[in-house]
PDB file of C-alpha atoms in Angstrom:
ATOM      1  CA  UNK A  18      77.698 -23.547   2.846  1.00 56.00           C
ATOM      2  CA  UNK A  19      79.846 -21.799   0.259  1.00 76.00           C
ATOM      3  CA  UNK A  20      77.216 -22.199  -2.474  1.00 73.00           C
ATOM      4  CA  UNK A  21      74.608 -20.692  -0.158  1.00 77.00           C
ATOM      5  CA  UNK A  22      76.778 -17.609   0.390  1.00 82.00           C
ATOM      6  CA  UNK A  23      77.264 -17.287  -3.377  1.00 84.00           C
ATOM      7  CA  UNK A  24      73.500 -17.397  -3.894  1.00 85.00           C
ATOM      8  CA  UNK A  25      73.052 -14.691  -1.269  1.00 88.00           C
ATOM      9  CA  UNK A  26      75.592 -12.447  -3.003  1.00 90.00           C
ATOM     10  CA  UNK A  27      74.024 -13.026  -6.427  1.00 89.00           C
ATOM     11  CA  UNK A  28      70.580 -12.333  -4.975  1.00 90.00           C
ATOM     12  CA  UNK A  29      71.748  -9.108  -3.352  1.00 92.00           C
ATOM     13  CA  UNK A  30      73.370  -7.909  -6.564  1.00 94.00           C
ATOM     14  CA  UNK A  31      70.182  -8.774  -8.435  1.00 94.00           C
ATOM     15  CA  UNK A  32      68.054  -6.710  -6.049  1.00 94.00           C
ATOM     16  CA  UNK A  33      70.405  -3.720  -6.393  1.00 95.00           C
ATOM     17  CA  UNK A  34      70.303  -3.936 -10.208  1.00 94.00           C
ATOM     18  CA  UNK A  35      66.511  -4.290 -10.137  1.00 94.00           C
ATOM     19  CA  UNK A  36      66.058  -1.301  -7.849  1.00 94.00           C
ATOM     20  CA  UNK A  37      68.387   0.880  -9.919  1.00 93.00           C
ATOM     21  CA  UNK A  38      66.549  -0.078 -13.101  1.00 92.00           C
ATOM     22  CA  UNK A  39      63.193   0.675 -11.477  1.00 93.00           C
ATOM     23  CA  UNK A  40      64.453   4.054 -10.257  1.00 92.00           C
ATOM     24  CA  UNK A  41      65.747   4.934 -13.708  1.00 91.00           C
ATOM     25  CA  UNK A  42      62.487   3.939 -15.378  1.00 92.00           C
ATOM     26  CA  UNK A  43      60.287   5.700 -12.809  1.00 93.00           C
ATOM     27  CA  UNK A  44      62.361   8.865 -12.962  1.00 91.00           C
ATOM     28  CA  UNK A  45      62.189   8.947 -16.735  1.00 89.00           C
ATOM     29  CA  UNK A  46      58.430   8.427 -16.758  1.00 91.00           C
ATOM     30  CA  UNK A  47      57.284  10.405 -13.721  1.00 92.00           C
ATOM     31  CA  UNK A  48      60.148  12.778 -12.922  1.00 88.00           C
ATOM     32  CA  UNK A  49      62.293  15.219 -14.803  1.00 87.00           C
ATOM     33  CA  UNK A  50      65.028  12.650 -15.462  1.00 84.00           C
ATOM     34  CA  UNK A  51      66.237   9.213 -14.417  1.00 86.00           C
ATOM     35  CA  UNK A  52      66.877   8.550 -10.746  1.00 89.00           C
ATOM     36  CA  UNK A  53      69.439   6.184  -9.282  1.00 86.00           C
ATOM     37  CA  UNK A  54      73.117   5.809 -10.002  1.00 86.00           C
ATOM     38  CA  UNK A  55      73.496   4.318 -13.542  1.00 82.00           C
ATOM     39  CA  UNK A  56      72.630   7.596 -15.278  1.00 80.00           C
ATOM     40  CA  UNK A  57      75.531   9.348 -13.533  1.00 84.00           C
ATOM     41  CA  UNK A  58      78.066   7.331 -15.536  1.00 86.00           C
ATOM     42  CA  UNK A  59      76.285   6.824 -18.828  1.00 86.00           C
ATOM     43  CA  UNK A  60      73.129   7.736 -20.699  1.00 86.00           C
ATOM     44  CA  UNK A  61      70.716   4.860 -20.098  1.00 85.00           C
ATOM     45  CA  UNK A  62      67.526   4.952 -22.210  1.00 89.00           C
ATOM     46  CA  UNK A  63      64.164   4.218 -20.618  1.00 89.00           C
ATOM     47  CA  UNK A  64      63.874   0.805 -22.284  1.00 91.00           C
ATOM     48  CA  UNK A  65      67.242  -0.248 -20.908  1.00 92.00           C
ATOM     49  CA  UNK A  66      66.214   0.888 -17.431  1.00 91.00           C
ATOM     50  CA  UNK A  67      63.158  -1.321 -17.694  1.00 93.00           C
ATOM     51  CA  UNK A  68      65.324  -4.204 -18.929  1.00 95.00           C
ATOM     52  CA  UNK A  69      67.672  -3.708 -15.951  1.00 93.00           C
ATOM     53  CA  UNK A  70      64.700  -3.795 -13.589  1.00 94.00           C
ATOM     54  CA  UNK A  71      63.398  -7.051 -15.064  1.00 95.00           C
ATOM     55  CA  UNK A  72      66.849  -8.657 -15.304  1.00 95.00           C
ATOM     56  CA  UNK A  73      67.854  -7.722 -11.760  1.00 95.00           C
ATOM     57  CA  UNK A  74      64.577  -8.829 -10.235  1.00 94.00           C
ATOM     58  CA  UNK A  75      64.701 -12.093 -12.175  1.00 94.00           C
ATOM     59  CA  UNK A  76      68.248 -12.735 -11.007  1.00 93.00           C
ATOM     60  CA  UNK A  77      67.294 -12.085  -7.391  1.00 92.00           C
ATOM     61  CA  UNK A  78      64.196 -14.278  -7.549  1.00 92.00           C
ATOM     62  CA  UNK A  79      66.142 -17.142  -9.165  1.00 92.00           C
ATOM     63  CA  UNK A  80      68.798 -16.909  -6.447  1.00 88.00           C
ATOM     64  CA  UNK A  81      66.153 -16.948  -3.707  1.00 87.00           C
ATOM     65  CA  UNK A  82      64.323 -19.948  -5.222  1.00 89.00           C
ATOM     66  CA  UNK A  83      67.599 -21.809  -5.697  1.00 85.00           C
ATOM     67  CA  UNK A  84      68.637 -21.029  -2.122  1.00 79.00           C
ATOM     68  CA  UNK A  85      65.343 -22.364  -0.749  1.00 78.00           C
ATOM     69  CA  UNK A  86      65.555 -25.484  -2.887  1.00 77.00           C
ATOM     70  CA  UNK A  87      69.068 -26.268  -1.646  1.00 74.00           C
ATOM     71  CA  UNK A  88      67.975 -25.801   1.961  1.00 73.00           C
ATOM     72  CA  UNK A  89      65.144 -28.321   1.471  1.00 76.00           C
ATOM     73  CA  UNK A  90      67.598 -30.802  -0.015  1.00 64.00           C
ATOM     74  CA  UNK A  91      66.224 -30.940  -3.561  1.00 54.00           C
TER      75      UNK A  91
END
């Protein structure tokens, strides 16, 4: 049970990181500046925003796949 909660937390954090990276990248490409919250604290280049989007989404997907595998008993 505890490992399942940990996977949910990691997955949620991954989705937040992925969304913030996507917002930063989309704002840099299609808007007048990055959107989301990371650019309020530091200057995040477009490539790093894209890396955050990929990293966060990958983290969330891995947590979801791991959660499903543990529920099936693998």
